[in-house]
């Protein structure tokens, strides 16, 4: 069915319901002459007369009665479904699918969801834990969570965390045997624990910055992991230096189990953002989630 045909059928149903071109035109927000033209076009397309017009009223012909009997329930069903969709937009309900890294899920998303979901039982959340950069449109996600530097330009981005920092750490036992590096080039003299990137499959180059100077340092060592938790365990076991998010090791550093090195080369950078397509029309549930996550520091 063409869009024009659906418009014509709806116009006919309103005229049949109102039994008046004047009232029907007002309800449809159009002129009487335009509405009359629409009905004539529909009758010409069907090859039958649907309405009998007099100076005082409008009546249905037998063909019009048959059409209305068929059309009425269908239009009511459409109206009902549209009303349900409007209600969905106004009432926080529905499923929201988000792709995110494990670190963001545990440190940012989960604390917010733990507070939000008990208040809104009709909101359902699906988190896909994946460190690779997924195409949220192609993979049918409602949103994604990534660091600010990894965001595509055509997305709406909402900051949901403070700035973050990567730190280089080692155990006291390791550093007692291996003097702490005083410059990035001295990392070549150390056993460093590498991270395998899930997106490219390559090894992560340690990104360092000081006074506007940026370096990407390739390091070597006995161990390679694709899991940050294992890197931290290896560092605590004295098997080398690791480069991880600050909050992964903050307690260990504070309690002396790990020691930071090259602190002046570990600059903060843009934190996590929730991002979604700019053309997306947010539901009430999605808008509520955005506000619950929005960073206000």
PDB file of C-alpha atoms in Angstrom:
ATOM      1  CA  UNK A   1       0.000   0.000   0.000  1.00  0.00           C
ATOM      2  CA  UNK A   2       1.266   3.430  -0.950  1.00  0.00           C
ATOM      3  CA  UNK A   3       1.472   6.172   1.675  1.00  0.00           C
ATOM      4  CA  UNK A   4      -1.041   8.250  -0.272  1.00  0.00           C
ATOM      5  CA  UNK A   5      -3.568   5.410  -0.172  1.00  0.00           C
ATOM      6  CA  UNK A   6      -3.287   5.125   3.596  1.00  0.00           C
ATOM      7  CA  UNK A   7      -3.836   8.878   3.949  1.00  0.00           C
ATOM      8  CA  UNK A   8      -6.931   8.681   1.739  1.00  0.00           C
ATOM      9  CA  UNK A   9      -8.375   5.746   3.692  1.00  0.00           C
ATOM     10  CA  UNK A  10      -7.865   7.559   7.000  1.00  0.00           C
ATOM     11  CA  UNK A  11      -9.578  10.659   5.595  1.00  0.00           C
ATOM     12  CA  UNK A  12     -12.531   8.545   4.483  1.00  0.00           C
ATOM     13  CA  UNK A  13     -12.824   6.944   7.942  1.00  0.00           C
ATOM     14  CA  UNK A  14     -12.896  10.361   9.645  1.00  0.00           C
ATOM     15  CA  UNK A  15     -15.566  11.690   7.265  1.00  0.00           C
ATOM     16  CA  UNK A  16     -17.619   8.524   7.803  1.00  0.00           C
ATOM     17  CA  UNK A  17     -17.303   8.888  11.563  1.00  0.00           C
ATOM     18  CA  UNK A  18     -18.163  12.586  11.642  1.00  0.00           C
ATOM     19  CA  UNK A  19     -20.809  12.432   8.876  1.00  0.00           C
ATOM     20  CA  UNK A  20     -19.652  15.915   7.970  1.00  0.00           C
ATOM     21  CA  UNK A  21     -16.908  17.294   5.729  1.00  0.00           C
ATOM     22  CA  UNK A  22     -16.745  20.426   7.882  1.00  0.00           C
ATOM     23  CA  UNK A  23     -16.113  18.575  11.146  1.00  0.00           C
ATOM     24  CA  UNK A  24     -13.828  16.025   9.475  1.00  0.00           C
ATOM     25  CA  UNK A  25     -11.711  18.759   7.860  1.00  0.00           C
ATOM     26  CA  UNK A  26     -11.332  20.485  11.231  1.00  0.00           C
ATOM     27  CA  UNK A  27     -10.314  17.213  12.888  1.00  0.00           C
ATOM     28  CA  UNK A  28      -7.774  16.439  10.179  1.00  0.00           C
ATOM     29  CA  UNK A  29      -6.422  19.985  10.080  1.00  0.00           C
ATOM     30  CA  UNK A  30      -7.169  20.508   6.404  1.00  0.00           C
ATOM     31  CA  UNK A  31      -9.635  22.443   4.230  1.00  0.00           C
ATOM     32  CA  UNK A  32     -13.028  21.117   3.099  1.00  0.00           C
ATOM     33  CA  UNK A  33     -12.060  21.469  -0.561  1.00  0.00           C
ATOM     34  CA  UNK A  34      -8.854  19.492  -0.036  1.00  0.00           C
ATOM     35  CA  UNK A  35     -10.735  16.801   1.866  1.00  0.00           C
ATOM     36  CA  UNK A  36     -13.374  16.554  -0.879  1.00  0.00           C
ATOM     37  CA  UNK A  37     -10.599  16.145  -3.439  1.00  0.00           C
ATOM     38  CA  UNK A  38      -9.054  13.347  -1.308  1.00  0.00           C
ATOM     39  CA  UNK A  39     -12.357  11.441  -1.146  1.00  0.00           C
ATOM     40  CA  UNK A  40     -12.972  11.837  -4.880  1.00  0.00           C
ATOM     41  CA  UNK A  41      -9.475  10.539  -5.559  1.00  0.00           C
ATOM     42  CA  UNK A  42     -10.143   7.484  -3.377  1.00  0.00           C
ATOM     43  CA  UNK A  43     -13.495   6.805  -5.074  1.00  0.00           C
ATOM     44  CA  UNK A  44     -11.867   7.118  -8.487  1.00  0.00           C
ATOM     45  CA  UNK A  45      -9.134   4.688  -7.513  1.00  0.00           C
ATOM     46  CA  UNK A  46     -11.655   2.127  -6.190  1.00  0.00           C
ATOM     47  CA  UNK A  47     -14.168   2.720  -8.992  1.00  0.00           C
ATOM     48  CA  UNK A  48     -17.150   3.005  -6.617  1.00  0.00           C
ATOM     49  CA  UNK A  49     -18.977   5.775  -4.776  1.00  0.00           C
ATOM     50  CA  UNK A  50     -18.364   5.633  -1.022  1.00  0.00           C
ATOM     51  CA  UNK A  51     -20.335   8.639   0.219  1.00  0.00           C
ATOM     52  CA  UNK A  52     -23.613  10.277  -0.647  1.00  0.00           C
ATOM     53  CA  UNK A  53     -23.413  14.020  -0.133  1.00  0.00           C
ATOM     54  CA  UNK A  54     -26.316  16.402   0.413  1.00  0.00           C
ATOM     55  CA  UNK A  55     -26.351  20.021   1.504  1.00  0.00           C
ATOM     56  CA  UNK A  56     -27.068  18.925   5.084  1.00  0.00           C
ATOM     57  CA  UNK A  57     -25.266  15.654   5.714  1.00  0.00           C
ATOM     58  CA  UNK A  58     -23.058  12.896   4.458  1.00  0.00           C
ATOM     59  CA  UNK A  59     -24.147   9.262   4.292  1.00  0.00           C
ATOM     60  CA  UNK A  60     -22.334   6.041   3.475  1.00  0.00           C
ATOM     61  CA  UNK A  61     -23.224   4.030   0.386  1.00  0.00           C
ATOM     62  CA  UNK A  62     -23.314   0.228   0.583  1.00  0.00           C
ATOM     63  CA  UNK A  63     -19.729   0.162  -0.695  1.00  0.00           C
ATOM     64  CA  UNK A  64     -18.773   2.757   1.898  1.00  0.00           C
ATOM     65  CA  UNK A  65     -20.339   0.681   4.670  1.00  0.00           C
ATOM     66  CA  UNK A  66     -18.388  -2.389   3.568  1.00  0.00           C
ATOM     67  CA  UNK A  67     -15.133  -0.475   3.404  1.00  0.00           C
ATOM     68  CA  UNK A  68     -15.646   1.099   6.813  1.00  0.00           C
ATOM     69  CA  UNK A  69     -16.453  -2.291   8.365  1.00  0.00           C
ATOM     70  CA  UNK A  70     -13.122  -3.602   7.116  1.00  0.00           C
ATOM     71  CA  UNK A  71     -11.121  -0.436   7.671  1.00  0.00           C
ATOM     72  CA  UNK A  72     -12.391   0.522  11.127  1.00  0.00           C
ATOM     73  CA  UNK A  73     -10.791  -2.297  13.179  1.00  0.00           C
ATOM     74  CA  UNK A  74      -7.493  -1.938  11.295  1.00  0.00           C
ATOM     75  CA  UNK A  75      -7.277   1.792  11.994  1.00  0.00           C
ATOM     76  CA  UNK A  76      -8.241   1.243  15.628  1.00  0.00           C
ATOM     77  CA  UNK A  77      -5.436  -1.293  15.937  1.00  0.00           C
ATOM     78  CA  UNK A  78      -2.961   1.171  14.447  1.00  0.00           C
ATOM     79  CA  UNK A  79      -4.163   3.935  16.795  1.00  0.00           C
ATOM     80  CA  UNK A  80      -3.831   1.595  19.763  1.00  0.00           C
ATOM     81  CA  UNK A  81      -0.280   0.633  18.823  1.00  0.00           C
ATOM     82  CA  UNK A  82       0.708   4.270  18.308  1.00  0.00           C
ATOM     83  CA  UNK A  83      -0.718   5.097  21.728  1.00  0.00           C
ATOM     84  CA  UNK A  84       1.347   2.278  23.238  1.00  0.00           C
ATOM     85  CA  UNK A  85       4.476   3.644  21.584  1.00  0.00           C
ATOM     86  CA  UNK A  86       3.743   7.133  22.894  1.00  0.00           C
ATOM     87  CA  UNK A  87       3.245   5.664  26.354  1.00  0.00           C
ATOM     88  CA  UNK A  88       6.564   3.837  26.038  1.00  0.00           C
ATOM     89  CA  UNK A  89       8.258   7.149  25.289  1.00  0.00           C
ATOM     90  CA  UNK A  90       6.619   8.834  28.277  1.00  0.00           C
ATOM     91  CA  UNK A  91       6.921   5.925  30.752  1.00  0.00           C
ATOM     92  CA  UNK A  92      10.378   4.616  31.668  1.00  0.00           C
ATOM     93  CA  UNK A  93      10.163   1.118  30.201  1.00  0.00           C
ATOM     94  CA  UNK A  94      11.802  -1.112  27.643  1.00  0.00           C
ATOM     95  CA  UNK A  95      15.148  -2.789  26.977  1.00  0.00           C
ATOM     96  CA  UNK A  96      18.390  -0.827  26.533  1.00  0.00           C
ATOM     97  CA  UNK A  97      21.377  -2.637  24.988  1.00  0.00           C
ATOM     98  CA  UNK A  98      24.831  -1.215  25.737  1.00  0.00           C
ATOM     99  CA  UNK A  99      28.274  -2.320  24.612  1.00  0.00           C
ATOM    100  CA  UNK A 100      31.019  -1.495  27.094  1.00  0.00           C
ATOM    101  CA  UNK A 101      34.438  -2.486  28.375  1.00  0.00           C
ATOM    102  CA  UNK A 102      34.660  -4.533  31.559  1.00  0.00           C
ATOM    103  CA  UNK A 103      36.353  -1.681  33.429  1.00  0.00           C
ATOM    104  CA  UNK A 104      33.606   0.819  32.575  1.00  0.00           C
ATOM    105  CA  UNK A 105      30.912  -1.750  33.359  1.00  0.00           C
ATOM    106  CA  UNK A 106      32.212  -2.448  36.850  1.00  0.00           C
ATOM    107  CA  UNK A 107      33.335   1.039  37.856  1.00  0.00           C
ATOM    108  CA  UNK A 108      30.748   3.302  36.180  1.00  0.00           C
ATOM    109  CA  UNK A 109      27.697   1.456  34.827  1.00  0.00           C
ATOM    110  CA  UNK A 110      27.044  -1.056  37.575  1.00  0.00           C
ATOM    111  CA  UNK A 111      27.022   1.433  40.505  1.00  0.00           C
ATOM    112  CA  UNK A 112      24.492   3.584  38.606  1.00  0.00           C
ATOM    113  CA  UNK A 113      22.328   0.630  37.566  1.00  0.00           C
ATOM    114  CA  UNK A 114      22.329  -0.758  41.085  1.00  0.00           C
ATOM    115  CA  UNK A 115      20.693   2.467  42.255  1.00  0.00           C
ATOM    116  CA  UNK A 116      18.410   3.017  39.254  1.00  0.00           C
ATOM    117  CA  UNK A 117      16.836  -0.347  38.425  1.00  0.00           C
ATOM    118  CA  UNK A 118      15.039  -1.050  41.737  1.00  0.00           C
ATOM    119  CA  UNK A 119      13.113   2.202  41.229  1.00  0.00           C
ATOM    120  CA  UNK A 120      12.061   1.360  37.650  1.00  0.00           C
ATOM    121  CA  UNK A 121      11.161  -2.335  37.310  1.00  0.00           C
ATOM    122  CA  UNK A 122       9.975  -1.893  33.696  1.00  0.00           C
ATOM    123  CA  UNK A 123      13.467  -0.897  32.506  1.00  0.00           C
ATOM    124  CA  UNK A 124      15.626  -3.794  31.299  1.00  0.00           C
ATOM    125  CA  UNK A 125      19.365  -3.450  30.650  1.00  0.00           C
ATOM    126  CA  UNK A 126      21.567  -5.714  28.542  1.00  0.00           C
ATOM    127  CA  UNK A 127      25.307  -5.114  28.909  1.00  0.00           C
ATOM    128  CA  UNK A 128      27.643  -6.618  26.339  1.00  0.00           C
ATOM    129  CA  UNK A 129      31.158  -6.686  27.829  1.00  0.00           C
ATOM    130  CA  UNK A 130      33.552  -6.252  24.933  1.00  0.00           C
ATOM    131  CA  UNK A 131      36.803  -4.302  24.777  1.00  0.00           C
ATOM    132  CA  UNK A 132      36.745  -4.049  20.975  1.00  0.00           C
ATOM    133  CA  UNK A 133      35.219  -1.013  19.297  1.00  0.00           C
ATOM    134  CA  UNK A 134      31.821  -2.268  18.157  1.00  0.00           C
ATOM    135  CA  UNK A 135      29.644  -0.577  15.522  1.00  0.00           C
ATOM    136  CA  UNK A 136      26.608   0.163  17.679  1.00  0.00           C
ATOM    137  CA  UNK A 137      24.361   0.890  14.684  1.00  0.00           C
ATOM    138  CA  UNK A 138      25.240  -2.255  12.728  1.00  0.00           C
ATOM    139  CA  UNK A 139      25.149  -4.419  15.865  1.00  0.00           C
ATOM    140  CA  UNK A 140      21.831  -2.926  17.018  1.00  0.00           C
ATOM    141  CA  UNK A 141      23.024  -1.489  20.321  1.00  0.00           C
ATOM    142  CA  UNK A 142      21.245   1.508  21.796  1.00  0.00           C
ATOM    143  CA  UNK A 143      24.496   2.971  23.096  1.00  0.00           C
ATOM    144  CA  UNK A 144      28.115   2.280  23.856  1.00  0.00           C
ATOM    145  CA  UNK A 145      30.590   3.304  26.534  1.00  0.00           C
ATOM    146  CA  UNK A 146      34.148   4.213  25.560  1.00  0.00           C
ATOM    147  CA  UNK A 147      36.915   6.607  26.514  1.00  0.00           C
ATOM    148  CA  UNK A 148      36.517  10.086  25.045  1.00  0.00           C
ATOM    149  CA  UNK A 149      39.496   9.723  22.704  1.00  0.00           C
ATOM    150  CA  UNK A 150      37.917   6.676  21.013  1.00  0.00           C
ATOM    151  CA  UNK A 151      34.574   8.254  20.078  1.00  0.00           C
ATOM    152  CA  UNK A 152      33.340   8.630  16.502  1.00  0.00           C
ATOM    153  CA  UNK A 153      32.626  12.200  15.401  1.00  0.00           C
ATOM    154  CA  UNK A 154      29.028  11.549  14.314  1.00  0.00           C
ATOM    155  CA  UNK A 155      27.855  10.402  17.761  1.00  0.00           C
ATOM    156  CA  UNK A 156      26.249  12.233  20.647  1.00  0.00           C
ATOM    157  CA  UNK A 157      28.561  11.760  23.630  1.00  0.00           C
ATOM    158  CA  UNK A 158      27.743  12.281  27.319  1.00  0.00           C
ATOM    159  CA  UNK A 159      30.607  12.264  29.809  1.00  0.00           C
ATOM    160  CA  UNK A 160      29.930   9.734  32.564  1.00  0.00           C
ATOM    161  CA  UNK A 161      33.185   9.690  34.517  1.00  0.00           C
ATOM    162  CA  UNK A 162      35.972  12.019  35.634  1.00  0.00           C
ATOM    163  CA  UNK A 163      39.222  12.087  33.679  1.00  0.00           C
ATOM    164  CA  UNK A 164      41.240   8.902  34.070  1.00  0.00           C
ATOM    165  CA  UNK A 165      44.909   8.033  34.258  1.00  0.00           C
ATOM    166  CA  UNK A 166      47.090   5.087  33.357  1.00  0.00           C
ATOM    167  CA  UNK A 167      49.944   4.335  35.775  1.00  0.00           C
ATOM    168  CA  UNK A 168      53.119   2.273  35.662  1.00  0.00           C
ATOM    169  CA  UNK A 169      53.563   0.095  38.727  1.00  0.00           C
ATOM    170  CA  UNK A 170      55.900  -2.531  40.082  1.00  0.00           C
ATOM    171  CA  UNK A 171      56.221  -4.499  43.289  1.00  0.00           C
ATOM    172  CA  UNK A 172      58.720  -3.445  45.980  1.00  0.00           C
ATOM    173  CA  UNK A 173      60.506  -6.771  45.507  1.00  0.00           C
ATOM    174  CA  UNK A 174      60.891  -6.259  41.756  1.00  0.00           C
ATOM    175  CA  UNK A 175      62.079  -2.656  42.148  1.00  0.00           C
ATOM    176  CA  UNK A 176      64.598  -3.694  44.818  1.00  0.00           C
ATOM    177  CA  UNK A 177      66.323  -5.829  42.174  1.00  0.00           C
ATOM    178  CA  UNK A 178      65.688  -3.485  39.233  1.00  0.00           C
ATOM    179  CA  UNK A 179      66.254   0.252  39.801  1.00  0.00           C
ATOM    180  CA  UNK A 180      63.111   2.254  38.903  1.00  0.00           C
ATOM    181  CA  UNK A 181      63.212   3.867  35.438  1.00  0.00           C
ATOM    182  CA  UNK A 182      63.767   7.620  35.459  1.00  0.00           C
ATOM    183  CA  UNK A 183      62.853   8.184  31.778  1.00  0.00           C
ATOM    184  CA  UNK A 184      60.670   6.292  29.270  1.00  0.00           C
ATOM    185  CA  UNK A 185      63.672   4.984  27.327  1.00  0.00           C
ATOM    186  CA  UNK A 186      64.818   3.113  30.458  1.00  0.00           C
ATOM    187  CA  UNK A 187      61.730   0.867  30.200  1.00  0.00           C
ATOM    188  CA  UNK A 188      63.762  -1.116  27.654  1.00  0.00           C
ATOM    189  CA  UNK A 189      65.912  -2.307  30.559  1.00  0.00           C
ATOM    190  CA  UNK A 190      62.897  -3.739  32.390  1.00  0.00           C
ATOM    191  CA  UNK A 191      60.660  -6.763  32.104  1.00  0.00           C
ATOM    192  CA  UNK A 192      57.283  -5.261  31.203  1.00  0.00           C
ATOM    193  CA  UNK A 193      53.961  -7.085  31.068  1.00  0.00           C
ATOM    194  CA  UNK A 194      52.182  -6.552  27.762  1.00  0.00           C
ATOM    195  CA  UNK A 195      48.484  -6.257  26.942  1.00  0.00           C
ATOM    196  CA  UNK A 196      47.110  -7.887  23.796  1.00  0.00           C
ATOM    197  CA  UNK A 197      44.472  -5.606  22.211  1.00  0.00           C
ATOM    198  CA  UNK A 198      41.215  -7.407  21.358  1.00  0.00           C
ATOM    199  CA  UNK A 199      40.375  -4.992  18.546  1.00  0.00           C
ATOM    200  CA  UNK A 200      43.547  -5.275  16.462  1.00  0.00           C
ATOM    201  CA  UNK A 201      45.273  -8.256  17.995  1.00  0.00           C
ATOM    202  CA  UNK A 202      48.445  -6.220  18.414  1.00  0.00           C
ATOM    203  CA  UNK A 203      50.279  -5.344  21.604  1.00  0.00           C
ATOM    204  CA  UNK A 204      49.328  -2.121  23.330  1.00  0.00           C
ATOM    205  CA  UNK A 205      52.016   0.559  23.137  1.00  0.00           C
ATOM    206  CA  UNK A 206      52.318   2.392  26.464  1.00  0.00           C
ATOM    207  CA  UNK A 207      51.057   5.953  25.873  1.00  0.00           C
ATOM    208  CA  UNK A 208      53.027   8.456  27.916  1.00  0.00           C
ATOM    209  CA  UNK A 209      52.905  12.259  28.028  1.00  0.00           C
ATOM    210  CA  UNK A 210      54.839  15.021  29.756  1.00  0.00           C
ATOM    211  CA  UNK A 211      54.755  18.776  29.142  1.00  0.00           C
ATOM    212  CA  UNK A 212      52.857  18.285  25.887  1.00  0.00           C
ATOM    213  CA  UNK A 213      55.299  15.690  24.582  1.00  0.00           C
ATOM    214  CA  UNK A 214      53.610  12.387  23.715  1.00  0.00           C
ATOM    215  CA  UNK A 215      55.337   9.020  23.408  1.00  0.00           C
ATOM    216  CA  UNK A 216      54.113   5.545  22.508  1.00  0.00           C
ATOM    217  CA  UNK A 217      56.586   3.082  23.979  1.00  0.00           C
ATOM    218  CA  UNK A 218      56.834  -0.534  22.854  1.00  0.00           C
ATOM    219  CA  UNK A 219      57.881  -2.686  25.790  1.00  0.00           C
ATOM    220  CA  UNK A 220      59.060  -6.273  26.156  1.00  0.00           C
ATOM    221  CA  UNK A 221      58.853  -8.933  28.831  1.00  0.00           C
ATOM    222  CA  UNK A 222      58.034 -12.562  29.568  1.00  0.00           C
ATOM    223  CA  UNK A 223      54.260 -12.162  29.798  1.00  0.00           C
ATOM    224  CA  UNK A 224      51.407 -11.078  27.540  1.00  0.00           C
ATOM    225  CA  UNK A 225      47.771 -11.030  28.678  1.00  0.00           C
ATOM    226  CA  UNK A 226      44.492  -9.861  27.215  1.00  0.00           C
ATOM    227  CA  UNK A 227      43.127  -9.315  30.721  1.00  0.00           C
ATOM    228  CA  UNK A 228      44.081  -6.439  33.028  1.00  0.00           C
ATOM    229  CA  UNK A 229      43.385  -8.444  36.168  1.00  0.00           C
ATOM    230  CA  UNK A 230      46.078 -10.922  35.203  1.00  0.00           C
ATOM    231  CA  UNK A 231      48.528  -8.092  34.530  1.00  0.00           C
ATOM    232  CA  UNK A 232      47.974  -6.773  38.056  1.00  0.00           C
ATOM    233  CA  UNK A 233      48.485 -10.246  39.539  1.00  0.00           C
ATOM    234  CA  UNK A 234      51.753 -10.665  37.626  1.00  0.00           C
ATOM    235  CA  UNK A 235      53.002  -7.260  38.779  1.00  0.00           C
ATOM    236  CA  UNK A 236      52.188  -8.065  42.408  1.00  0.00           C
ATOM    237  CA  UNK A 237      54.068 -11.354  41.993  1.00  0.00           C
ATOM    238  CA  UNK A 238      57.186  -9.363  41.101  1.00  0.00           C
ATOM    239  CA  UNK A 239      57.357 -10.470  37.468  1.00  0.00           C
ATOM    240  CA  UNK A 240      57.720  -7.004  35.974  1.00  0.00           C
ATOM    241  CA  UNK A 241      56.210  -3.557  35.462  1.00  0.00           C
ATOM    242  CA  UNK A 242      52.608  -3.084  34.363  1.00  0.00           C
ATOM    243  CA  UNK A 243      50.702  -0.207  32.781  1.00  0.00           C
ATOM    244  CA  UNK A 244      47.079  -0.162  33.978  1.00  0.00           C
ATOM    245  CA  UNK A 245      44.217   2.129  34.939  1.00  0.00           C
ATOM    246  CA  UNK A 246      44.978   3.937  38.178  1.00  0.00           C
ATOM    247  CA  UNK A 247      41.913   2.688  40.020  1.00  0.00           C
ATOM    248  CA  UNK A 248      42.896  -0.950  39.346  1.00  0.00           C
ATOM    249  CA  UNK A 249      45.861  -0.547  41.686  1.00  0.00           C
ATOM    250  CA  UNK A 250      44.986   2.466  43.864  1.00  0.00           C
ATOM    251  CA  UNK A 251      44.481   0.377  47.017  1.00  0.00           C
ATOM    252  CA  UNK A 252      47.636  -1.659  46.407  1.00  0.00           C
ATOM    253  CA  UNK A 253      49.663   1.534  45.933  1.00  0.00           C
ATOM    254  CA  UNK A 254      48.150   3.168  49.020  1.00  0.00           C
ATOM    255  CA  UNK A 255      48.938   0.098  51.142  1.00  0.00           C
ATOM    256  CA  UNK A 256      52.468  -0.314  49.785  1.00  0.00           C
ATOM    257  CA  UNK A 257      52.013  -3.547  47.861  1.00  0.00           C
ATOM    258  CA  UNK A 258      52.811  -1.721  44.608  1.00  0.00           C
ATOM    259  CA  UNK A 259      54.923   1.326  43.773  1.00  0.00           C
ATOM    260  CA  UNK A 260      54.352   3.848  40.990  1.00  0.00           C
ATOM    261  CA  UNK A 261      57.182   4.807  38.652  1.00  0.00           C
ATOM    262  CA  UNK A 262      57.496   7.502  35.962  1.00  0.00           C
ATOM    263  CA  UNK A 263      54.581   9.336  37.591  1.00  0.00           C
ATOM    264  CA  UNK A 264      55.380  12.586  35.743  1.00  0.00           C
ATOM    265  CA  UNK A 265      54.858  10.782  32.404  1.00  0.00           C
ATOM    266  CA  UNK A 266      51.376   9.522  33.306  1.00  0.00           C
ATOM    267  CA  UNK A 267      49.046  12.396  32.423  1.00  0.00           C
ATOM    268  CA  UNK A 268      45.256  12.250  32.877  1.00  0.00           C
ATOM    269  CA  UNK A 269      43.041  12.010  29.790  1.00  0.00           C
ATOM    270  CA  UNK A 270      39.367  12.187  28.892  1.00  0.00           C
ATOM    271  CA  UNK A 271      37.248   9.705  30.840  1.00  0.00           C
ATOM    272  CA  UNK A 272      34.352   7.471  29.834  1.00  0.00           C
ATOM    273  CA  UNK A 273      31.460   8.655  27.682  1.00  0.00           C
ATOM    274  CA  UNK A 274      28.094   7.153  26.836  1.00  0.00           C
ATOM    275  CA  UNK A 275      27.615   7.585  23.097  1.00  0.00           C
ATOM    276  CA  UNK A 276      24.720   6.976  20.720  1.00  0.00           C
ATOM    277  CA  UNK A 277      23.656   7.985  17.182  1.00  0.00           C
ATOM    278  CA  UNK A 278      22.685  11.615  16.772  1.00  0.00           C
ATOM    279  CA  UNK A 279      19.516  10.637  14.913  1.00  0.00           C
ATOM    280  CA  UNK A 280      18.281   8.478  17.781  1.00  0.00           C
ATOM    281  CA  UNK A 281      14.977   9.545  19.355  1.00  0.00           C
ATOM    282  CA  UNK A 282      15.493   8.704  23.041  1.00  0.00           C
ATOM    283  CA  UNK A 283      12.804   6.893  25.004  1.00  0.00           C
ATOM    284  CA  UNK A 284      11.914   7.910  28.544  1.00  0.00           C
ATOM    285  CA  UNK A 285      13.931   4.948  29.842  1.00  0.00           C
ATOM    286  CA  UNK A 286      17.003   5.920  27.812  1.00  0.00           C
ATOM    287  CA  UNK A 287      16.776   9.584  28.861  1.00  0.00           C
ATOM    288  CA  UNK A 288      16.510   8.481  32.489  1.00  0.00           C
ATOM    289  CA  UNK A 289      19.611   6.298  32.125  1.00  0.00           C
ATOM    290  CA  UNK A 290      21.582   9.134  30.534  1.00  0.00           C
ATOM    291  CA  UNK A 291      20.798  11.444  33.437  1.00  0.00           C
ATOM    292  CA  UNK A 292      21.648   8.741  35.971  1.00  0.00           C
ATOM    293  CA  UNK A 293      25.063   8.266  34.348  1.00  0.00           C
ATOM    294  CA  UNK A 294      25.896  11.906  33.496  1.00  0.00           C
ATOM    295  CA  UNK A 295      29.093  13.078  35.225  1.00  0.00           C
ATOM    296  CA  UNK A 296      28.584  16.329  37.112  1.00  0.00           C
ATOM    297  CA  UNK A 297      31.973  16.802  38.711  1.00  0.00           C
TER     298      UNK A 297
END
